[in-house]
Coordinates of C-alpha atoms in Angstrom, one line a residue:
M1 CA -28.8 -44.5 -18.5
H2 CA -26.5 -46.4 -21.0
P3 CA -24.8 -49.0 -19.1
R4 CA -21.5 -48.4 -20.1
I5 CA -22.0 -44.7 -18.4
L6 CA -23.0 -46.4 -15.4
E7 CA -20.2 -48.5 -15.4
V8 CA -17.7 -46.0 -15.6
T9 CA -19.2 -43.8 -13.4
D10 CA -19.6 -46.4 -10.8
R11 CA -15.9 -47.3 -11.0
L12 CA -14.9 -43.5 -11.0
I13 CA -16.7 -43.2 -7.6
A14 CA -15.3 -46.3 -6.1
R15 CA -11.6 -45.5 -7.0
S16 CA -12.2 -41.9 -6.0
R17 CA -13.8 -42.5 -2.5
A18 CA -10.7 -41.8 -0.1
T19 CA -9.8 -38.6 -2.2
R20 CA -13.1 -37.6 -3.0
E21 CA -14.1 -37.8 0.6
R22 CA -11.1 -36.0 1.9
Y23 CA -11.9 -33.0 -0.5
L24 CA -15.6 -32.7 0.8
A25 CA -14.5 -32.7 4.5
Q26 CA -11.9 -29.9 3.5
M27 CA -14.8 -27.6 1.8
A28 CA -17.4 -28.5 4.4
A29 CA -14.7 -27.4 7.2
A30 CA -14.1 -24.2 5.1
D31 CA -18.0 -23.7 4.6
S32 CA -18.6 -24.2 8.4
Q33 CA -16.6 -20.9 9.0
G34 CA -19.5 -18.6 7.7
P35 CA -18.9 -15.2 5.9
H36 CA -15.1 -15.1 6.0
R37 CA -15.3 -11.2 6.1
G38 CA -17.2 -11.4 9.4
A39 CA -14.3 -12.9 11.2
L40 CA -11.7 -10.5 10.1
Q41 CA -10.2 -8.1 12.3
C42 CA -11.0 -4.5 11.9
A43 CA -7.6 -3.3 10.3
N44 CA -8.0 -6.4 7.9
F45 CA -11.4 -5.6 6.7
A46 CA -10.5 -2.0 6.5
H47 CA -7.9 -2.9 4.1
G48 CA -10.5 -5.3 2.2
V49 CA -12.7 -2.2 1.6
A50 CA -10.6 0.8 1.2
G51 CA -10.7 0.3 -2.7
C52 CA -14.4 0.2 -3.2
G53 CA -15.9 2.8 -5.3
S54 CA -18.7 4.1 -3.2
A55 CA -19.6 4.6 0.4
E56 CA -22.5 2.5 -0.7
D57 CA -20.7 -0.5 -1.3
K58 CA -18.4 -0.1 1.8
Q59 CA -21.5 -0.3 4.0
R60 CA -22.8 -3.2 2.1
L61 CA -19.9 -5.3 3.1
R62 CA -20.3 -4.3 6.6
L63 CA -23.5 -6.4 6.5
M64 CA -23.3 -10.0 6.6
N65 CA -26.5 -10.5 5.0
E66 CA -25.4 -8.8 1.6
A67 CA -23.1 -11.1 -0.8
N68 CA -19.8 -9.7 -1.7
V69 CA -18.8 -11.5 -5.5
G70 CA -15.0 -11.6 -6.1
I71 CA -14.0 -11.6 -10.0
V72 CA -10.9 -13.4 -11.1
T73 CA -9.9 -12.1 -14.4
A74 CA -7.8 -13.3 -17.4
Y75 CA -8.4 -10.1 -19.1
N76 CA -5.7 -8.7 -21.5
D77 CA -6.1 -7.5 -24.9
M78 CA -3.5 -9.0 -26.5
L79 CA -5.7 -12.3 -26.6
S80 CA -8.9 -11.9 -28.7
A81 CA -11.0 -13.8 -27.2
H82 CA -10.1 -12.0 -23.8
Q83 CA -10.3 -8.3 -25.0
P84 CA -14.0 -8.1 -24.2
Y85 CA -13.4 -8.9 -20.6
E86 CA -12.3 -5.4 -20.3
H87 CA -15.7 -4.2 -19.8
Y88 CA -16.7 -7.1 -17.8
P89 CA -16.1 -6.0 -14.3
E90 CA -18.0 -2.7 -14.3
L91 CA -21.0 -4.4 -15.9
I92 CA -20.9 -7.1 -13.5
K93 CA -20.6 -4.7 -10.4
Q94 CA -23.7 -2.7 -11.7
A95 CA -25.6 -5.9 -12.3
L96 CA -24.7 -6.7 -8.4
R97 CA -25.7 -3.5 -7.3
Q98 CA -28.9 -3.9 -8.5
V99 CA -29.6 -7.0 -6.5
G100 CA -28.1 -5.3 -3.3
S101 CA -24.7 -7.1 -3.6
V102 CA -21.2 -5.9 -4.2
G103 CA -18.3 -6.9 -6.5
Q104 CA -14.8 -6.7 -6.3
V105 CA -11.9 -7.7 -8.7
A106 CA -10.1 -10.0 -6.5
G107 CA -7.3 -10.8 -8.9
G108 CA -6.1 -11.2 -12.3
V109 CA -4.4 -14.5 -13.6
P110 CA -2.0 -14.7 -16.8
A111 CA -3.3 -15.7 -20.2
M112 CA -1.2 -16.6 -22.8
C113 CA -2.2 -17.2 -26.7
D114 CA -1.1 -20.7 -27.7
G115 CA -1.9 -19.0 -31.5
V116 CA 1.1 -16.6 -30.9
T117 CA 3.5 -19.0 -29.4
Q118 CA 3.0 -21.8 -31.7
G119 CA 6.6 -23.2 -32.3
E120 CA 8.2 -20.3 -30.5
P121 CA 10.0 -20.9 -27.4
G122 CA 7.2 -19.1 -25.4
M123 CA 5.0 -22.3 -26.1
E124 CA 7.1 -24.4 -23.3
L125 CA 5.7 -22.0 -20.8
S126 CA 2.0 -22.9 -22.0
L127 CA 1.2 -25.9 -19.8
A128 CA 3.1 -24.6 -17.0
S129 CA 0.8 -21.5 -17.4
R130 CA -2.1 -23.5 -16.4
E131 CA -0.4 -24.4 -12.9
V132 CA 0.4 -20.5 -12.5
I133 CA -2.9 -19.7 -13.4
A134 CA -4.2 -22.1 -10.5
M135 CA -2.3 -20.8 -8.3
S136 CA -3.0 -17.3 -9.1
T137 CA -6.8 -18.0 -8.6
A138 CA -6.0 -19.2 -5.1
V139 CA -4.2 -16.2 -4.2
A140 CA -7.0 -14.1 -5.8
L141 CA -9.4 -15.9 -3.4
S142 CA -7.3 -16.2 -0.6
H143 CA -8.4 -13.1 1.1
N144 CA -11.7 -14.4 2.9
M145 CA -13.8 -11.5 1.8
F146 CA -16.1 -13.5 -0.9
D147 CA -19.3 -15.3 -0.6
A148 CA -19.2 -16.1 -4.1
A149 CA -17.0 -15.9 -7.3
M150 CA -17.3 -14.9 -11.3
L151 CA -14.5 -16.8 -13.2
L152 CA -13.4 -14.9 -16.7
G153 CA -11.5 -17.2 -18.8
I154 CA -12.0 -19.1 -22.1
C155 CA -8.4 -20.3 -24.0
D156 CA -6.5 -23.0 -23.6
K157 CA -4.8 -23.5 -20.2
I158 CA -6.8 -20.6 -18.8
V159 CA -10.2 -22.1 -18.0
P160 CA -8.5 -25.5 -16.4
G161 CA -6.3 -23.4 -14.4
L162 CA -9.1 -21.6 -13.3
M163 CA -11.2 -24.7 -12.4
I164 CA -8.3 -26.0 -10.5
G165 CA -7.5 -22.9 -8.6
A166 CA -11.5 -22.7 -8.0
L167 CA -11.9 -26.2 -6.5
R168 CA -9.8 -25.6 -3.8
F169 CA -12.5 -22.9 -2.7
G170 CA -15.1 -25.2 -3.5
H171 CA -17.2 -24.2 -0.7
L172 CA -18.1 -21.0 -2.8
P173 CA -20.4 -20.7 -5.3
M174 CA -19.1 -20.1 -8.8
I175 CA -19.9 -19.3 -12.1
F176 CA -17.7 -19.2 -15.3
V177 CA -18.4 -16.4 -17.6
P178 CA -17.5 -17.0 -21.4
G179 CA -16.8 -14.0 -23.8
G180 CA -18.0 -15.5 -27.0
P181 CA -16.4 -16.3 -30.4
M182 CA -15.6 -13.5 -33.1
P183 CA -17.6 -13.5 -36.1
S184 CA -16.7 -16.1 -38.9
G185 CA -13.9 -15.2 -41.1
I186 CA -12.7 -16.6 -44.1
P187 CA -13.7 -20.5 -44.7
N188 CA -11.5 -22.9 -42.4
K189 CA -10.8 -25.1 -46.0
E190 CA -9.4 -21.8 -47.7
K191 CA -7.2 -21.1 -44.7
A192 CA -6.0 -24.6 -44.6
E193 CA -5.3 -24.5 -48.3
V194 CA -3.1 -21.5 -48.2
R195 CA -1.2 -22.9 -45.0
Q196 CA 0.0 -26.0 -47.2
L197 CA 0.6 -23.9 -50.3
Y198 CA 3.1 -21.8 -48.0
A199 CA 4.4 -25.0 -46.5
E200 CA 5.4 -26.4 -50.1
G201 CA 6.8 -22.6 -51.1
K202 CA 3.6 -22.2 -53.3
A203 CA 2.2 -19.1 -51.8
T204 CA 4.2 -16.1 -50.1
R205 CA 4.4 -15.0 -46.6
E206 CA 2.3 -12.1 -47.8
Q207 CA -0.5 -14.3 -49.0
L208 CA -0.4 -16.4 -45.9
L209 CA -0.6 -13.3 -43.4
E210 CA -3.5 -12.1 -45.4
S211 CA -5.3 -15.5 -45.3
E212 CA -4.2 -15.7 -41.5
M213 CA -5.6 -12.0 -40.7
K214 CA -9.0 -12.5 -42.3
S215 CA -9.4 -15.9 -40.2
Y216 CA -8.5 -14.0 -37.0
H217 CA -9.9 -10.7 -37.5
S218 CA -11.7 -9.3 -34.8
P219 CA -12.3 -9.4 -30.6
G220 CA -13.6 -13.0 -29.7
T221 CA -12.6 -16.6 -29.7
C222 CA -10.9 -17.8 -32.6
T223 CA -13.6 -19.8 -34.1
F224 CA -12.2 -23.3 -35.0
Y225 CA -13.0 -26.2 -32.5
G226 CA -9.9 -26.1 -30.7
T227 CA -9.0 -26.4 -27.0
A228 CA -10.7 -22.7 -26.2
N229 CA -14.1 -23.8 -27.8
T230 CA -14.0 -27.3 -26.1
N231 CA -13.5 -25.5 -22.7
Q232 CA -16.6 -23.7 -23.5
V233 CA -18.6 -27.2 -24.3
V234 CA -17.0 -28.7 -21.1
M235 CA -18.0 -25.9 -19.0
E236 CA -21.5 -25.8 -20.1
I237 CA -22.1 -29.5 -20.1
M238 CA -20.9 -29.4 -16.3
G239 CA -23.3 -26.8 -15.6
L240 CA -21.0 -23.9 -14.7
H241 CA -22.2 -21.4 -17.8
L242 CA -25.6 -20.2 -18.0
P243 CA -27.8 -22.4 -20.3
G244 CA -26.9 -21.7 -24.0
S245 CA -24.2 -19.0 -23.1
S246 CA -21.2 -20.2 -24.7
F247 CA -21.1 -19.2 -28.2
V248 CA -23.1 -16.2 -28.1
N249 CA -20.8 -13.4 -30.0
P250 CA -19.1 -10.6 -28.2
Y251 CA -20.1 -6.8 -28.0
T252 CA -24.0 -8.1 -28.6
P253 CA -27.0 -7.1 -26.3
L254 CA -27.6 -10.5 -25.8
R255 CA -23.8 -11.3 -24.6
D256 CA -24.2 -8.2 -21.9
A257 CA -27.5 -9.2 -20.9
L258 CA -26.1 -13.0 -20.1
T259 CA -23.1 -11.3 -18.4
A260 CA -25.5 -9.4 -16.1
E261 CA -27.5 -12.4 -15.4
A262 CA -24.6 -14.5 -14.4
A263 CA -23.9 -11.8 -11.8
H264 CA -27.5 -11.9 -10.6
Q265 CA -27.7 -15.6 -10.6
V266 CA -24.2 -16.4 -8.8
V267 CA -25.7 -14.0 -5.8
R268 CA -29.0 -16.5 -5.6
L269 CA -26.5 -19.1 -5.1
T270 CA -25.1 -18.0 -2.0
R271 CA -26.4 -18.3 1.5
Q272 CA -27.6 -14.7 1.5
G273 CA -29.3 -15.6 -1.7
G274 CA -31.1 -18.6 -0.3
E275 CA -30.2 -21.3 -2.7
Y276 CA -26.4 -22.4 -1.6
T277 CA -25.1 -24.5 -4.2
P278 CA -21.1 -24.4 -4.0
L279 CA -18.8 -25.2 -6.7
C280 CA -18.0 -28.3 -4.6
R281 CA -21.6 -29.7 -5.2
I282 CA -21.7 -29.1 -8.9
I283 CA -18.3 -30.8 -9.8
D284 CA -18.8 -34.4 -9.0
E285 CA -18.2 -37.7 -10.6
K286 CA -21.3 -37.4 -12.8
A287 CA -20.5 -34.0 -13.8
I288 CA -17.0 -34.9 -14.9
V289 CA -18.3 -38.2 -16.7
N290 CA -20.7 -35.8 -18.7
S291 CA -17.8 -33.4 -19.5
V292 CA -16.1 -36.7 -20.9
V293 CA -19.2 -37.4 -23.1
A294 CA -19.3 -34.1 -24.5
L295 CA -15.9 -34.0 -25.5
N296 CA -16.1 -37.2 -27.1
A297 CA -19.6 -36.2 -29.3
T298 CA -18.0 -33.1 -30.4
G299 CA -14.8 -34.6 -31.5
G300 CA -12.8 -32.2 -29.1
S301 CA -9.3 -30.8 -28.4
T302 CA -7.1 -33.9 -27.3
N303 CA -5.6 -31.3 -24.8
H304 CA -8.7 -32.1 -22.3
T305 CA -7.2 -35.5 -21.8
L306 CA -4.7 -33.5 -19.8
H307 CA -7.0 -30.9 -18.4
I308 CA -10.0 -32.9 -17.4
P309 CA -8.0 -35.6 -15.2
A310 CA -5.9 -32.5 -13.6
F311 CA -9.2 -30.7 -12.7
A312 CA -11.1 -33.4 -11.7
R313 CA -8.1 -34.5 -9.1
A314 CA -8.2 -30.9 -7.7
A315 CA -12.0 -32.1 -6.6
G316 CA -10.6 -35.3 -5.4
I317 CA -11.7 -37.4 -8.6
Q318 CA -9.4 -39.9 -10.3
L319 CA -10.3 -40.1 -14.0
T320 CA -8.0 -42.2 -16.2
W321 CA -7.6 -42.3 -19.9
Q322 CA -9.0 -45.7 -20.0
D323 CA -12.4 -44.2 -18.7
M324 CA -12.3 -41.4 -21.0
A325 CA -11.6 -44.1 -23.8
D326 CA -14.2 -46.4 -22.3
L327 CA -16.7 -43.4 -22.7
S328 CA -15.7 -42.7 -26.1
A329 CA -16.4 -45.9 -27.6
V330 CA -20.2 -45.7 -26.6
T331 CA -20.6 -42.0 -27.6
P332 CA -21.6 -41.3 -31.0
T333 CA -19.9 -38.2 -32.7
L334 CA -22.5 -35.6 -33.2
A335 CA -20.6 -32.7 -34.6
K336 CA -18.4 -31.6 -37.5
V337 CA -16.6 -28.6 -36.7
Y338 CA -13.2 -27.8 -37.8
P339 CA -10.7 -29.4 -38.0
N340 CA -13.3 -32.3 -37.9
G341 CA -15.5 -30.7 -40.7
Q342 CA -15.5 -27.6 -42.4
A343 CA -18.0 -25.4 -40.4
D344 CA -17.0 -23.1 -37.3
V345 CA -18.6 -22.8 -33.7
N346 CA -20.6 -19.9 -34.8
H347 CA -22.2 -22.6 -37.4
F348 CA -22.4 -25.1 -34.7
H349 CA -24.2 -22.6 -32.4
A350 CA -26.6 -21.5 -35.3
C351 CA -27.8 -24.8 -36.0
G352 CA -28.6 -26.1 -32.6
G353 CA -25.2 -26.0 -30.5
V354 CA -25.2 -27.1 -27.0
P355 CA -28.8 -27.3 -26.0
F356 CA -29.6 -29.5 -29.1
M357 CA -26.7 -31.5 -28.1
V358 CA -27.7 -31.7 -24.5
R359 CA -31.2 -33.0 -25.4
T360 CA -30.3 -35.8 -27.7
L361 CA -27.6 -37.0 -25.4
L362 CA -30.1 -36.9 -22.4
E363 CA -32.7 -38.9 -24.6
A364 CA -29.9 -41.5 -25.5
G365 CA -29.0 -41.9 -21.9
L366 CA -25.5 -40.8 -22.4
L367 CA -25.7 -37.7 -19.9
H368 CA -26.3 -37.9 -16.1
E369 CA -29.4 -35.7 -16.0
D370 CA -29.5 -35.7 -12.2
V371 CA -26.7 -33.2 -11.6
Y372 CA -26.4 -29.8 -9.7
T373 CA -25.7 -26.9 -12.1
V374 CA -25.4 -22.9 -11.6
A375 CA -28.8 -22.7 -13.2
G376 CA -30.5 -25.2 -10.8
P377 CA -30.7 -29.0 -10.2
G378 CA -31.2 -31.0 -13.3
L379 CA -29.0 -31.0 -16.8
S380 CA -32.6 -30.9 -18.5
R381 CA -32.1 -27.1 -18.0
Y382 CA -29.5 -26.8 -20.8
T383 CA -31.8 -27.8 -23.3
Q384 CA -33.1 -24.4 -23.6
E385 CA -31.4 -21.3 -25.3
P386 CA -31.3 -17.7 -24.3
F387 CA -33.2 -14.8 -26.1
L388 CA -33.9 -10.9 -25.8
D389 CA -37.5 -10.4 -25.2
G390 CA -37.3 -6.4 -25.8
E391 CA -34.9 -5.5 -22.8
R392 CA -35.6 -8.7 -20.8
L393 CA -33.7 -12.0 -20.8
V394 CA -35.7 -15.0 -21.3
W395 CA -35.0 -18.8 -22.1
R396 CA -36.9 -21.0 -24.3
Q397 CA -36.5 -24.5 -25.4
G398 CA -33.8 -25.1 -27.9
P399 CA -34.7 -26.9 -31.2
E400 CA -35.6 -30.5 -31.3
Q401 CA -34.1 -31.3 -34.6
S402 CA -30.6 -30.0 -35.9
L403 CA -30.9 -27.1 -38.4
D404 CA -27.9 -28.3 -40.5
R405 CA -27.4 -32.2 -40.5
N406 CA -24.1 -31.5 -42.1
I407 CA -22.7 -30.1 -39.0
L408 CA -24.7 -31.4 -35.9
R409 CA -26.6 -34.4 -35.7
S410 CA -28.9 -36.2 -33.5
V411 CA -27.7 -39.7 -31.6
P412 CA -29.8 -42.1 -34.2
E413 CA -28.2 -40.3 -37.2
A414 CA -24.7 -39.7 -35.5
F415 CA -21.7 -39.2 -38.2
S416 CA -20.0 -42.1 -36.2
P417 CA -21.1 -44.6 -33.5
E418 CA -18.2 -43.9 -31.3
G419 CA -16.2 -40.5 -30.5
G420 CA -12.7 -41.0 -31.9
L421 CA -10.5 -41.1 -28.8
R422 CA -8.4 -44.1 -28.4
V423 CA -5.9 -45.3 -25.8
L424 CA -3.0 -46.9 -27.5
T425 CA -1.0 -49.0 -25.5
G426 CA 2.3 -51.4 -26.3
N427 CA 5.8 -51.7 -26.0
L428 CA 6.5 -47.9 -26.9
G429 CA 4.3 -46.7 -23.7
N430 CA 0.8 -45.4 -23.4
G431 CA -0.7 -42.6 -25.8
V432 CA -3.7 -41.2 -26.9
A433 CA -5.2 -40.4 -30.7
K434 CA -8.1 -38.5 -31.8
V435 CA -9.1 -40.4 -34.8
S436 CA -12.6 -38.6 -35.5
A437 CA -10.8 -36.4 -38.4
V438 CA -8.7 -39.1 -39.7
A439 CA -10.0 -40.7 -42.8
P440 CA -10.5 -44.8 -42.1
E441 CA -7.8 -45.8 -44.5
H442 CA -5.1 -43.9 -42.5
Q443 CA -6.0 -45.0 -39.1
V444 CA -3.5 -47.7 -39.4
V445 CA 0.1 -47.1 -40.4
E446 CA 3.3 -49.7 -40.1
A447 CA 6.1 -48.1 -41.7
P448 CA 10.3 -47.0 -40.5
A449 CA 10.7 -44.7 -37.9
R450 CA 12.2 -41.6 -38.6
V451 CA 13.5 -40.0 -35.2
F452 CA 13.5 -36.2 -34.4
E453 CA 14.3 -34.5 -31.4
T454 CA 12.5 -31.0 -32.2
Q455 CA 9.7 -29.9 -34.7
V456 CA 12.4 -27.8 -36.4
E457 CA 14.4 -30.9 -37.7
L458 CA 11.3 -32.4 -39.1
A459 CA 10.7 -29.4 -41.0
E460 CA 14.1 -29.3 -42.2
A461 CA 14.2 -32.7 -43.4
F462 CA 11.0 -32.0 -45.2
K463 CA 12.3 -28.9 -47.0
A464 CA 15.2 -30.9 -47.9
G465 CA 13.3 -33.5 -49.5
E466 CA 14.2 -36.3 -46.9
L467 CA 10.9 -37.3 -46.2
E468 CA 9.1 -38.4 -49.5
R469 CA 8.6 -42.0 -48.4
D470 CA 6.3 -44.0 -45.8
F471 CA 7.5 -43.3 -42.6
V472 CA 6.6 -42.8 -38.8
A473 CA 7.7 -39.5 -37.0
V474 CA 8.9 -39.9 -33.6
V475 CA 9.3 -36.4 -31.9
R476 CA 10.4 -37.4 -28.6
F477 CA 11.9 -35.1 -25.6
Q478 CA 9.0 -33.0 -26.1
G479 CA 7.1 -34.6 -22.7
P480 CA 6.1 -32.3 -19.7
K481 CA 9.7 -32.6 -17.8
A482 CA 11.8 -32.3 -20.9
N483 CA 10.6 -29.0 -22.1
G484 CA 6.9 -28.3 -20.8
M485 CA 5.3 -30.4 -23.4
P486 CA 4.7 -27.8 -26.0
E487 CA 2.0 -28.5 -28.6
L488 CA 3.8 -29.4 -32.0
H489 CA 1.0 -27.9 -34.3
K490 CA 3.5 -26.8 -36.9
L491 CA 3.8 -30.5 -37.9
T492 CA 0.7 -30.4 -39.4
P493 CA 1.0 -29.1 -42.7
Y494 CA 4.2 -30.8 -43.6
L495 CA 2.8 -34.5 -42.4
G496 CA -0.5 -33.4 -44.4
I497 CA 1.4 -32.6 -47.4
L498 CA 3.0 -35.7 -47.7
Q499 CA -0.1 -37.6 -46.9
D500 CA -1.7 -36.1 -49.6
R501 CA 1.1 -37.2 -51.9
G502 CA 0.1 -40.7 -50.9
F503 CA 2.6 -41.6 -48.7
K504 CA 1.6 -43.6 -45.3
V505 CA 2.7 -41.4 -42.6
A506 CA 2.1 -41.0 -39.0
L507 CA 3.4 -39.2 -35.6
V508 CA 4.2 -40.7 -32.5
T509 CA 5.3 -38.4 -29.8
D510 CA 5.2 -37.7 -26.1
G511 CA 4.3 -33.9 -26.6
R512 CA 0.9 -32.5 -27.6
M513 CA -0.7 -31.8 -31.1
S514 CA -3.6 -29.5 -29.4
G515 CA -7.0 -28.9 -30.3
A516 CA -6.3 -28.6 -33.8
S517 CA -5.2 -32.3 -34.2
G518 CA -6.1 -33.3 -38.0
K519 CA -6.2 -35.6 -40.5
V520 CA -2.9 -37.3 -39.8
P521 CA -2.8 -40.2 -37.4
A522 CA -0.8 -39.4 -34.4
A523 CA 0.0 -41.3 -31.1
I524 CA 0.5 -38.2 -28.6
H525 CA 1.2 -37.8 -25.0
V526 CA 3.3 -40.9 -25.2
S527 CA 4.2 -41.9 -21.6
P528 CA 6.4 -42.7 -19.9
E529 CA 8.1 -39.5 -21.7
A530 CA 11.6 -40.1 -23.4
W531 CA 13.1 -37.7 -20.7
D532 CA 12.3 -40.3 -17.8
G533 CA 13.7 -42.9 -20.0
G534 CA 10.6 -44.2 -21.5
P535 CA 10.7 -46.3 -24.7
L536 CA 10.8 -43.5 -27.2
A537 CA 14.4 -42.9 -26.1
R538 CA 15.2 -46.1 -27.3
V539 CA 13.9 -45.8 -31.0
R540 CA 16.4 -45.7 -33.7
D541 CA 15.9 -44.5 -37.3
G542 CA 14.7 -47.5 -39.5
D543 CA 12.7 -49.2 -36.5
L544 CA 9.4 -50.4 -37.8
I545 CA 6.6 -49.2 -36.1
R546 CA 2.9 -49.9 -36.1
V547 CA 0.6 -47.2 -35.1
D548 CA -3.1 -48.8 -35.1
G549 CA -5.9 -46.4 -34.3
V550 CA -8.1 -49.2 -34.9
T551 CA -7.1 -51.9 -32.3
G552 CA -5.3 -49.2 -30.2
H553 CA -1.8 -50.7 -30.6
L554 CA 1.6 -48.8 -30.4
Q555 CA 4.6 -51.2 -31.0
V556 CA 7.9 -51.2 -32.4
L557 CA 8.7 -54.2 -34.4
V558 CA 11.7 -55.2 -32.9
D559 CA 12.9 -58.4 -31.4
D560 CA 12.4 -58.5 -28.0
I561 CA 16.3 -59.5 -27.0
A562 CA 17.8 -56.6 -29.0
W563 CA 15.0 -54.1 -28.0
N564 CA 15.7 -54.6 -24.3
A565 CA 19.2 -54.6 -24.6
R566 CA 19.3 -51.0 -26.0
E567 CA 20.4 -47.9 -24.2
T568 CA 18.4 -44.9 -24.3
A569 CA 19.6 -41.8 -26.3
P570 CA 21.0 -38.9 -23.8
R571 CA 18.9 -36.1 -23.0
P572 CA 19.3 -33.1 -25.1
Q573 CA 21.4 -30.3 -23.5
G574 CA 20.0 -26.8 -22.8
T575 CA 16.5 -28.0 -22.6
G576 CA 14.1 -24.8 -21.4
V577 CA 16.7 -22.4 -21.2
G578 CA 16.1 -18.8 -22.5
C579 CA 13.0 -16.7 -22.8
G580 CA 11.9 -17.3 -19.1
R581 CA 11.6 -20.7 -19.3
E582 CA 14.8 -21.6 -16.6
L583 CA 12.3 -19.8 -14.3
F584 CA 10.0 -23.0 -14.6
A585 CA 12.4 -25.8 -14.2
F586 CA 10.9 -26.6 -10.7
M587 CA 7.6 -27.0 -11.9
R588 CA 8.5 -29.2 -15.2
A589 CA 10.8 -31.3 -12.4
A590 CA 7.1 -31.7 -10.5
F591 CA 5.0 -32.5 -13.3
S592 CA 3.2 -35.8 -13.3
P593 CA 3.1 -38.3 -16.0
A594 CA 0.7 -37.2 -19.0
Q595 CA -1.6 -39.8 -18.2
E596 CA -2.2 -37.9 -14.7
G597 CA -2.9 -34.6 -16.2
A598 CA 0.8 -33.5 -16.6
S599 CA 0.3 -31.6 -13.3
A600 CA 2.8 -30.1 -10.8
F601 CA -0.2 -30.6 -8.3
T602 CA -0.9 -34.4 -8.7
A603 CA 1.0 -35.7 -5.8
E604 CA 0.0 -33.1 -3.2
L605 CA -3.5 -33.6 -4.1
D606 CA -3.5 -37.1 -3.7
S607 CA -1.9 -36.9 -0.1
L608 CA -4.1 -34.3 1.4
R609 CA -5.0 -35.4 4.8

């Protein structure tokens, strides 16, 4: 094992000892009660089985030696990624009957699409939806009817929310079931070019719409490497998917076979199945370290600097940004998938995908092999990939070499010796930056500040021709407590155009930039946020700011005496009102700082007795 991997793992174990022990004690207590439906009163049990579709299922549920699997689904047909889940419950139930078990849809969780809400008021509900999904998952599993669970979710906040909720029932075996990406559409380079032309007024809205609809064109997950697809890599590397299953396209025989096999496998992991492997055993400090290594090796979504610490906390594990940055420093960049390259996740999968990545990272001592997974003990199982042999599902060893070195490489020939995740610190606070898609000549920017309090203000300044110069855009009051921390992805085309015109530009914000963080240097998730009186609230137009993605510095170059004497800018009025945002005010008030996962549950989880 690489010494840095061991060092970070050891300190994570030491830091988390008290909270992890409490968590495991809770799970042991829950497990010791046995199959919960056996302890239910007759009336309670009758309610739990009344909706079963067959007398045979009802009879099986009366027998404690048969497993009942709860299905928690994020299905809706407005999200392309989740549309295929419409058909999963019946497929899963049939597969469970084949092995003498029963499946029940335990509940649904909300699933919003960040692609639809980008730049719209609904985006201010996005991060909060993660907490709602966690609570909805807990409600679904609260009926004490289940011996295991299958979790159906893919996109941005949905998988982390399912994880947080599921980990509070970590005494149960669980499998996450992916849906797969849509087939490839137009090239990502062409899509990005049309977006920039539209931002410059050189393409019509009809041309933009045609381009977008050729890109997002069918059921399945969006094919760029944003938060949704980073979720899939993280889940697989932690051993919560079946090996090699993340990027198999929907509505294919192989996809259906994998879904059925996931149902069979989760039964094997129950006490009735004889290979009892609860979720709390799979998600430990080593699995969390593996997830961060995978995030860095693939240049994954910056949103996971919020999500991984948040769901780690739900398992009693206290991961920090510094842990993630220290792992990034020794994890090479192995993949170039849009926005870090021109390929999409279908290309990534075809040239070796997750199985090849696991193989080369294991060989380099960068992943813990000695972990539990839903496929059994040991991460080496995830060097295999699934195939259909006639109608039979089989696994074979994945490729030993990448089939396209422009997309995916081994550790010795990596695109970069490190993962590109930086923690930036200085008198403006702490933030993170993803520099894997930022050219070396753009990774350090020192320029006067231009302060905005919404992304709309920046767009209007661009259209008015006020930004044709070097500057650092400070977009503040975008943090968790201010307005729910919406993604500011609509800033990307404007800042990208200015950078292409030769100006030195950077972004500093207490908001998010999403899995599509791109070529412009950005210090994001800055904490403490402006709403809490953080340093960004003291910045004025013209202040000289240095964003240094090489050394990790985030500084306002103002005399200390003058800086400390400044008052903070007043909070904007009317934040979080309208379009249902006011319903989430209690949650915004409870959010922890971004560096602790921007979670409404952090304080409660840390204080559990």
